[in-house]
Amino acid sequence: TIFFISLLIVPFNIAYSQMATTFIIQGTVMAKGFGFIDASTMNNADALSVLFFGHLVGSYFYPALARRGIKIETTYKFAIGSTLGALAIAWALFIEYRIHSSYNHDGSQVNILWQCVAYILIGCGEIFAVSAAYEVAFKASPPEKKSLASALNLFCVGGIPNVLCIFLYNACRSWFRTERGTTSIHNVEDYAS
């Protein structure tokens, strides 16, 4: 049962994996923020949002709920995290639309800071989904099975979502080609045309 409960982290981690793949590709064709923020530095928005929202949720949100006798079920935490991950992907799709429409309208690039919203949503989702995954691994498993539960959790956090992302990428491979059929999409002309 620990494995099946741990599988609830997979949808969130598919969204999480996009930070190191499609978000980076998307960011390489966007204008730098403040002249120096580029795709390689955008992961910092995720880390900062984890710190910020982790503090807010742990110090204020959960205690406020506890004072009212409310405890969020673990499965709801997975759902909240996965919903935030889905919203991050939806935002990235909106940015994708903006990249194409801006380029087709006047040849301009969209500022990379627009991606901050997706990274922040992923970071906030981590507070709920990832903590729920560790909660399942450590609290729901018997003492003699904690190592196995932790290993299953890590497999559900990293292994399964990464394999699914590879399948998704291969299924959508044609989306990452230019009109000339190449995969060189590091400039906005090739990416948006």
PDB file of C-alpha atoms in Angstrom:
ATOM      1  CA  THR A   1       0.000   0.000   0.000  1.00  0.00           C
ATOM      2  CA  ILE A   2       2.889   2.428   0.612  1.00  0.00           C
ATOM      3  CA  PHE A   3       3.888   2.070  -3.044  1.00  0.00           C
ATOM      4  CA  PHE A   4       0.382   2.814  -4.298  1.00  0.00           C
ATOM      5  CA  ILE A   5       0.044   5.842  -2.036  1.00  0.00           C
ATOM      6  CA  SER A   6       3.517   7.015  -3.100  1.00  0.00           C
ATOM      7  CA  LEU A   7       2.379   6.860  -6.733  1.00  0.00           C
ATOM      8  CA  LEU A   8       0.248   9.921  -5.971  1.00  0.00           C
ATOM      9  CA  ILE A   9       3.434  12.034  -6.262  1.00  0.00           C
ATOM     10  CA  VAL A  10       3.970  11.036  -9.913  1.00  0.00           C
ATOM     11  CA  PRO A  11       1.670  13.663 -11.525  1.00  0.00           C
ATOM     12  CA  PHE A  12       3.348  16.473  -9.596  1.00  0.00           C
ATOM     13  CA  ASN A  13       6.837  15.238 -10.426  1.00  0.00           C
ATOM     14  CA  ILE A  14       6.042  15.069 -14.117  1.00  0.00           C
ATOM     15  CA  ALA A  15       5.338  18.808 -13.877  1.00  0.00           C
ATOM     16  CA  TYR A  16       8.430  19.270 -11.686  1.00  0.00           C
ATOM     17  CA  SER A  17      10.626  17.581 -14.299  1.00  0.00           C
ATOM     18  CA  GLN A  18       9.662  20.218 -16.847  1.00  0.00           C
ATOM     19  CA  MET A  19      11.839  22.751 -15.015  1.00  0.00           C
ATOM     20  CA  ALA A  20      14.958  20.948 -16.213  1.00  0.00           C
ATOM     21  CA  THR A  21      13.654  20.219 -19.704  1.00  0.00           C
ATOM     22  CA  THR A  22      10.942  22.149 -21.529  1.00  0.00           C
ATOM     23  CA  PHE A  23      11.102  25.236 -19.295  1.00  0.00           C
ATOM     24  CA  ILE A  24      14.829  25.546 -20.087  1.00  0.00           C
ATOM     25  CA  ILE A  25      14.233  25.093 -23.829  1.00  0.00           C
ATOM     26  CA  GLN A  26      11.473  27.690 -23.696  1.00  0.00           C
ATOM     27  CA  GLY A  27      13.656  30.064 -21.695  1.00  0.00           C
ATOM     28  CA  THR A  28      16.555  29.944 -24.164  1.00  0.00           C
ATOM     29  CA  VAL A  29      14.521  31.907 -26.726  1.00  0.00           C
ATOM     30  CA  MET A  30      13.240  34.519 -24.282  1.00  0.00           C
ATOM     31  CA  ALA A  31      14.749  37.931 -23.567  1.00  0.00           C
ATOM     32  CA  LYS A  32      16.959  38.110 -20.477  1.00  0.00           C
ATOM     33  CA  GLY A  33      15.423  39.653 -17.380  1.00  0.00           C
ATOM     34  CA  PHE A  34      17.244  42.755 -16.090  1.00  0.00           C
ATOM     35  CA  GLY A  35      19.906  42.031 -18.719  1.00  0.00           C
ATOM     36  CA  PHE A  36      21.390  38.985 -16.931  1.00  0.00           C
ATOM     37  CA  ILE A  37      18.637  36.559 -15.818  1.00  0.00           C
ATOM     38  CA  ASP A  38      18.502  33.736 -18.342  1.00  0.00           C
ATOM     39  CA  ALA A  39      17.133  30.189 -18.574  1.00  0.00           C
ATOM     40  CA  SER A  40      19.992  28.729 -16.536  1.00  0.00           C
ATOM     41  CA  THR A  41      19.210  30.948 -13.536  1.00  0.00           C
ATOM     42  CA  MET A  42      15.428  30.550 -13.481  1.00  0.00           C
ATOM     43  CA  ASN A  43      15.533  27.470 -11.205  1.00  0.00           C
ATOM     44  CA  ASN A  44      16.392  29.915  -8.435  1.00  0.00           C
ATOM     45  CA  ALA A  45      12.780  31.132  -8.561  1.00  0.00           C
ATOM     46  CA  ASP A  46      11.734  27.599  -7.575  1.00  0.00           C
ATOM     47  CA  ALA A  47      14.223  27.424  -4.704  1.00  0.00           C
ATOM     48  CA  LEU A  48      13.209  30.844  -3.395  1.00  0.00           C
ATOM     49  CA  SER A  49       9.513  29.988  -3.611  1.00  0.00           C
ATOM     50  CA  VAL A  50      10.103  26.750  -1.670  1.00  0.00           C
ATOM     51  CA  LEU A  51      11.810  28.749   1.076  1.00  0.00           C
ATOM     52  CA  PHE A  52       9.134  31.455   1.090  1.00  0.00           C
ATOM     53  CA  PHE A  53       6.047  29.229   0.855  1.00  0.00           C
ATOM     54  CA  GLY A  54       7.578  26.589   3.122  1.00  0.00           C
ATOM     55  CA  HIS A  55       7.893  29.241   5.806  1.00  0.00           C
ATOM     56  CA  LEU A  56       4.356  30.580   5.220  1.00  0.00           C
ATOM     57  CA  VAL A  57       2.718  27.160   5.130  1.00  0.00           C
ATOM     58  CA  GLY A  58       4.685  25.759   8.079  1.00  0.00           C
ATOM     59  CA  SER A  59       4.557  28.824  10.280  1.00  0.00           C
ATOM     60  CA  TYR A  60       1.137  30.270   9.536  1.00  0.00           C
ATOM     61  CA  PHE A  61      -1.124  28.133   7.330  1.00  0.00           C
ATOM     62  CA  TYR A  62      -0.876  24.760   9.105  1.00  0.00           C
ATOM     63  CA  PRO A  63      -0.980  26.314  12.617  1.00  0.00           C
ATOM     64  CA  ALA A  64      -4.068  28.363  11.636  1.00  0.00           C
ATOM     65  CA  LEU A  65      -5.774  25.195  10.434  1.00  0.00           C
ATOM     66  CA  ALA A  66      -4.705  23.310  13.587  1.00  0.00           C
ATOM     67  CA  ARG A  67      -6.248  25.999  15.808  1.00  0.00           C
ATOM     68  CA  ARG A  68      -9.540  25.311  14.030  1.00  0.00           C
ATOM     69  CA  GLY A  69      -9.135  21.548  14.405  1.00  0.00           C
ATOM     70  CA  ILE A  70      -8.463  21.034  10.682  1.00  0.00           C
ATOM     71  CA  LYS A  71      -5.810  18.668   9.362  1.00  0.00           C
ATOM     72  CA  ILE A  72      -5.290  18.355   5.628  1.00  0.00           C
ATOM     73  CA  GLU A  73      -5.391  14.704   4.599  1.00  0.00           C
ATOM     74  CA  THR A  74      -2.236  13.388   2.936  1.00  0.00           C
ATOM     75  CA  THR A  75      -4.101  12.571  -0.278  1.00  0.00           C
ATOM     76  CA  TYR A  76      -5.372  16.177  -0.381  1.00  0.00           C
ATOM     77  CA  LYS A  77      -1.790  17.409  -0.077  1.00  0.00           C
ATOM     78  CA  PHE A  78      -0.896  15.329  -3.127  1.00  0.00           C
ATOM     79  CA  ALA A  79      -3.908  16.779  -4.932  1.00  0.00           C
ATOM     80  CA  ILE A  80      -3.000  20.368  -3.994  1.00  0.00           C
ATOM     81  CA  GLY A  81       0.598  19.870  -5.130  1.00  0.00           C
ATOM     82  CA  SER A  82      -0.443  18.218  -8.389  1.00  0.00           C
ATOM     83  CA  THR A  83      -2.975  20.977  -9.066  1.00  0.00           C
ATOM     84  CA  LEU A  84      -0.258  23.592  -8.566  1.00  0.00           C
ATOM     85  CA  GLY A  85       1.979  21.580 -10.912  1.00  0.00           C
ATOM     86  CA  ALA A  86      -0.792  21.490 -13.524  1.00  0.00           C
ATOM     87  CA  LEU A  87      -1.252  25.250 -13.157  1.00  0.00           C
ATOM     88  CA  ALA A  88       2.502  25.685 -13.741  1.00  0.00           C
ATOM     89  CA  ILE A  89       2.241  23.713 -16.972  1.00  0.00           C
ATOM     90  CA  ALA A  90      -0.810  25.742 -18.002  1.00  0.00           C
ATOM     91  CA  TRP A  91       1.172  28.944 -17.355  1.00  0.00           C
ATOM     92  CA  ALA A  92       4.074  27.603 -19.446  1.00  0.00           C
ATOM     93  CA  LEU A  93       1.607  26.929 -22.273  1.00  0.00           C
ATOM     94  CA  PHE A  94       0.346  30.503 -21.978  1.00  0.00           C
ATOM     95  CA  ILE A  95       3.955  31.732 -22.197  1.00  0.00           C
ATOM     96  CA  GLU A  96       4.434  29.499 -25.219  1.00  0.00           C
ATOM     97  CA  TYR A  97       1.480  31.216 -26.866  1.00  0.00           C
ATOM     98  CA  ARG A  98       2.961  34.626 -25.979  1.00  0.00           C
ATOM     99  CA  ILE A  99       6.364  33.693 -27.451  1.00  0.00           C
ATOM    100  CA  HIS A 100       4.801  32.704 -30.762  1.00  0.00           C
ATOM    101  CA  SER A 101       2.323  35.577 -30.954  1.00  0.00           C
ATOM    102  CA  SER A 102       4.928  38.219 -30.026  1.00  0.00           C
ATOM    103  CA  TYR A 103       7.393  36.907 -32.574  1.00  0.00           C
ATOM    104  CA  ASN A 104       4.754  36.626 -35.310  1.00  0.00           C
ATOM    105  CA  HIS A 105       3.375  40.091 -34.498  1.00  0.00           C
ATOM    106  CA  ASP A 106       6.548  42.173 -34.465  1.00  0.00           C
ATOM    107  CA  GLY A 107       9.545  39.838 -34.119  1.00  0.00           C
ATOM    108  CA  SER A 108       9.970  40.603 -30.410  1.00  0.00           C
ATOM    109  CA  GLN A 109      10.969  38.288 -27.580  1.00  0.00           C
ATOM    110  CA  VAL A 110       9.035  37.739 -24.365  1.00  0.00           C
ATOM    111  CA  ASN A 111      10.939  38.545 -21.164  1.00  0.00           C
ATOM    112  CA  ILE A 112      12.045  35.440 -19.268  1.00  0.00           C
ATOM    113  CA  LEU A 113      10.670  36.834 -16.009  1.00  0.00           C
ATOM    114  CA  TRP A 114       7.241  35.727 -17.253  1.00  0.00           C
ATOM    115  CA  GLN A 115       8.418  32.185 -16.474  1.00  0.00           C
ATOM    116  CA  CYS A 116       8.707  33.048 -12.764  1.00  0.00           C
ATOM    117  CA  VAL A 117       5.043  32.210 -12.244  1.00  0.00           C
ATOM    118  CA  ALA A 118       5.541  28.608 -13.424  1.00  0.00           C
ATOM    119  CA  TYR A 119       8.610  28.139 -11.221  1.00  0.00           C
ATOM    120  CA  ILE A 120       6.839  29.657  -8.218  1.00  0.00           C
ATOM    121  CA  LEU A 121       3.800  27.391  -8.715  1.00  0.00           C
ATOM    122  CA  ILE A 122       6.093  24.348  -8.855  1.00  0.00           C
ATOM    123  CA  GLY A 123       7.862  25.513  -5.679  1.00  0.00           C
ATOM    124  CA  CYS A 124       4.583  25.981  -3.853  1.00  0.00           C
ATOM    125  CA  GLY A 125       3.412  22.562  -5.076  1.00  0.00           C
ATOM    126  CA  GLU A 126       6.565  21.021  -3.633  1.00  0.00           C
ATOM    127  CA  ILE A 127       5.534  22.170  -0.165  1.00  0.00           C
ATOM    128  CA  PHE A 128       2.414  20.032  -0.366  1.00  0.00           C
ATOM    129  CA  ALA A 129       3.242  17.091  -2.653  1.00  0.00           C
ATOM    130  CA  VAL A 130       6.838  16.315  -1.707  1.00  0.00           C
ATOM    131  CA  SER A 131       6.225  16.683   2.007  1.00  0.00           C
ATOM    132  CA  ALA A 132       3.222  14.353   1.653  1.00  0.00           C
ATOM    133  CA  ALA A 133       5.417  11.789  -0.090  1.00  0.00           C
ATOM    134  CA  TYR A 134       7.920  11.822   2.766  1.00  0.00           C
ATOM    135  CA  GLU A 135       5.090  11.749   5.295  1.00  0.00           C
ATOM    136  CA  VAL A 136       3.780   8.553   3.699  1.00  0.00           C
ATOM    137  CA  ALA A 137       7.233   6.975   3.603  1.00  0.00           C
ATOM    138  CA  PHE A 138       8.019   7.673   7.258  1.00  0.00           C
ATOM    139  CA  LYS A 139       4.706   7.763   9.102  1.00  0.00           C
ATOM    140  CA  ALA A 140       2.603   5.181   7.301  1.00  0.00           C
ATOM    141  CA  SER A 141       5.249   2.463   7.128  1.00  0.00           C
ATOM    142  CA  PRO A 142       6.072   0.126  10.003  1.00  0.00           C
ATOM    143  CA  PRO A 143       9.495   0.697  11.633  1.00  0.00           C
ATOM    144  CA  GLU A 144      11.064  -2.368  10.009  1.00  0.00           C
ATOM    145  CA  LYS A 145       9.989  -1.196   6.524  1.00  0.00           C
ATOM    146  CA  LYS A 146      11.033   2.481   6.681  1.00  0.00           C
ATOM    147  CA  SER A 147      14.102   1.947   4.457  1.00  0.00           C
ATOM    148  CA  LEU A 148      12.037   0.133   1.843  1.00  0.00           C
ATOM    149  CA  ALA A 149       9.299   2.755   2.039  1.00  0.00           C
ATOM    150  CA  SER A 150      11.871   5.507   1.597  1.00  0.00           C
ATOM    151  CA  ALA A 151      13.344   3.737  -1.447  1.00  0.00           C
ATOM    152  CA  LEU A 152       9.877   3.277  -2.965  1.00  0.00           C
ATOM    153  CA  ASN A 153       9.168   6.946  -2.317  1.00  0.00           C
ATOM    154  CA  LEU A 154      12.356   8.007  -4.113  1.00  0.00           C
ATOM    155  CA  PHE A 155      11.485   5.709  -7.020  1.00  0.00           C
ATOM    156  CA  CYS A 156       8.062   7.368  -7.271  1.00  0.00           C
ATOM    157  CA  VAL A 157       9.573  10.847  -6.916  1.00  0.00           C
ATOM    158  CA  GLY A 158      12.338  10.424  -9.493  1.00  0.00           C
ATOM    159  CA  GLY A 159      12.297   7.159 -11.374  1.00  0.00           C
ATOM    160  CA  ILE A 160       8.754   6.766 -12.627  1.00  0.00           C
ATOM    161  CA  PRO A 161       8.147  10.457 -13.510  1.00  0.00           C
ATOM    162  CA  ASN A 162      11.434  10.661 -15.436  1.00  0.00           C
ATOM    163  CA  VAL A 163      10.604   7.571 -17.490  1.00  0.00           C
ATOM    164  CA  LEU A 164       7.143   8.970 -18.217  1.00  0.00           C
ATOM    165  CA  CYS A 165       8.720  12.283 -19.261  1.00  0.00           C
ATOM    166  CA  ILE A 166      10.994  10.444 -21.700  1.00  0.00           C
ATOM    167  CA  PHE A 167       7.932   8.754 -23.234  1.00  0.00           C
ATOM    168  CA  LEU A 168       6.110  12.099 -23.396  1.00  0.00           C
ATOM    169  CA  TYR A 169       9.085  13.808 -25.000  1.00  0.00           C
ATOM    170  CA  ASN A 170       9.442  11.060 -27.603  1.00  0.00           C
ATOM    171  CA  ALA A 171       5.717  11.174 -28.332  1.00  0.00           C
ATOM    172  CA  CYS A 172       5.941  14.963 -28.822  1.00  0.00           C
ATOM    173  CA  ARG A 173       9.361  15.008 -30.510  1.00  0.00           C
ATOM    174  CA  SER A 174       8.019  16.612 -33.678  1.00  0.00           C
ATOM    175  CA  TRP A 175       6.980  19.666 -31.651  1.00  0.00           C
ATOM    176  CA  PHE A 176      10.646  20.390 -30.973  1.00  0.00           C
ATOM    177  CA  ARG A 177      11.673  20.659 -34.632  1.00  0.00           C
ATOM    178  CA  THR A 178      11.964  23.703 -36.820  1.00  0.00           C
ATOM    179  CA  GLU A 179      10.233  24.078 -40.175  1.00  0.00           C
ATOM    180  CA  ARG A 180      13.524  22.829 -41.705  1.00  0.00           C
ATOM    181  CA  GLY A 181      13.269  19.632 -39.627  1.00  0.00           C
ATOM    182  CA  THR A 182      16.223  20.372 -37.350  1.00  0.00           C
ATOM    183  CA  THR A 183      16.225  20.353 -33.579  1.00  0.00           C
ATOM    184  CA  SER A 184      18.273  23.549 -33.310  1.00  0.00           C
ATOM    185  CA  ILE A 185      15.702  25.761 -31.607  1.00  0.00           C
ATOM    186  CA  HIS A 186      17.972  28.012 -29.572  1.00  0.00           C
ATOM    187  CA  ASN A 187      16.936  31.223 -31.267  1.00  0.00           C
ATOM    188  CA  VAL A 188      13.464  32.701 -31.422  1.00  0.00           C
ATOM    189  CA  GLU A 189      13.348  32.645 -35.237  1.00  0.00           C
ATOM    190  CA  ASP A 190      13.612  28.844 -35.366  1.00  0.00           C
ATOM    191  CA  TYR A 191      11.579  28.298 -32.212  1.00  0.00           C
ATOM    192  CA  ALA A 192       8.569  30.435 -33.096  1.00  0.00           C
ATOM    193  CA  SER A 193       8.409  29.730 -36.815  1.00  0.00           C
TER     194      SER A 193
END
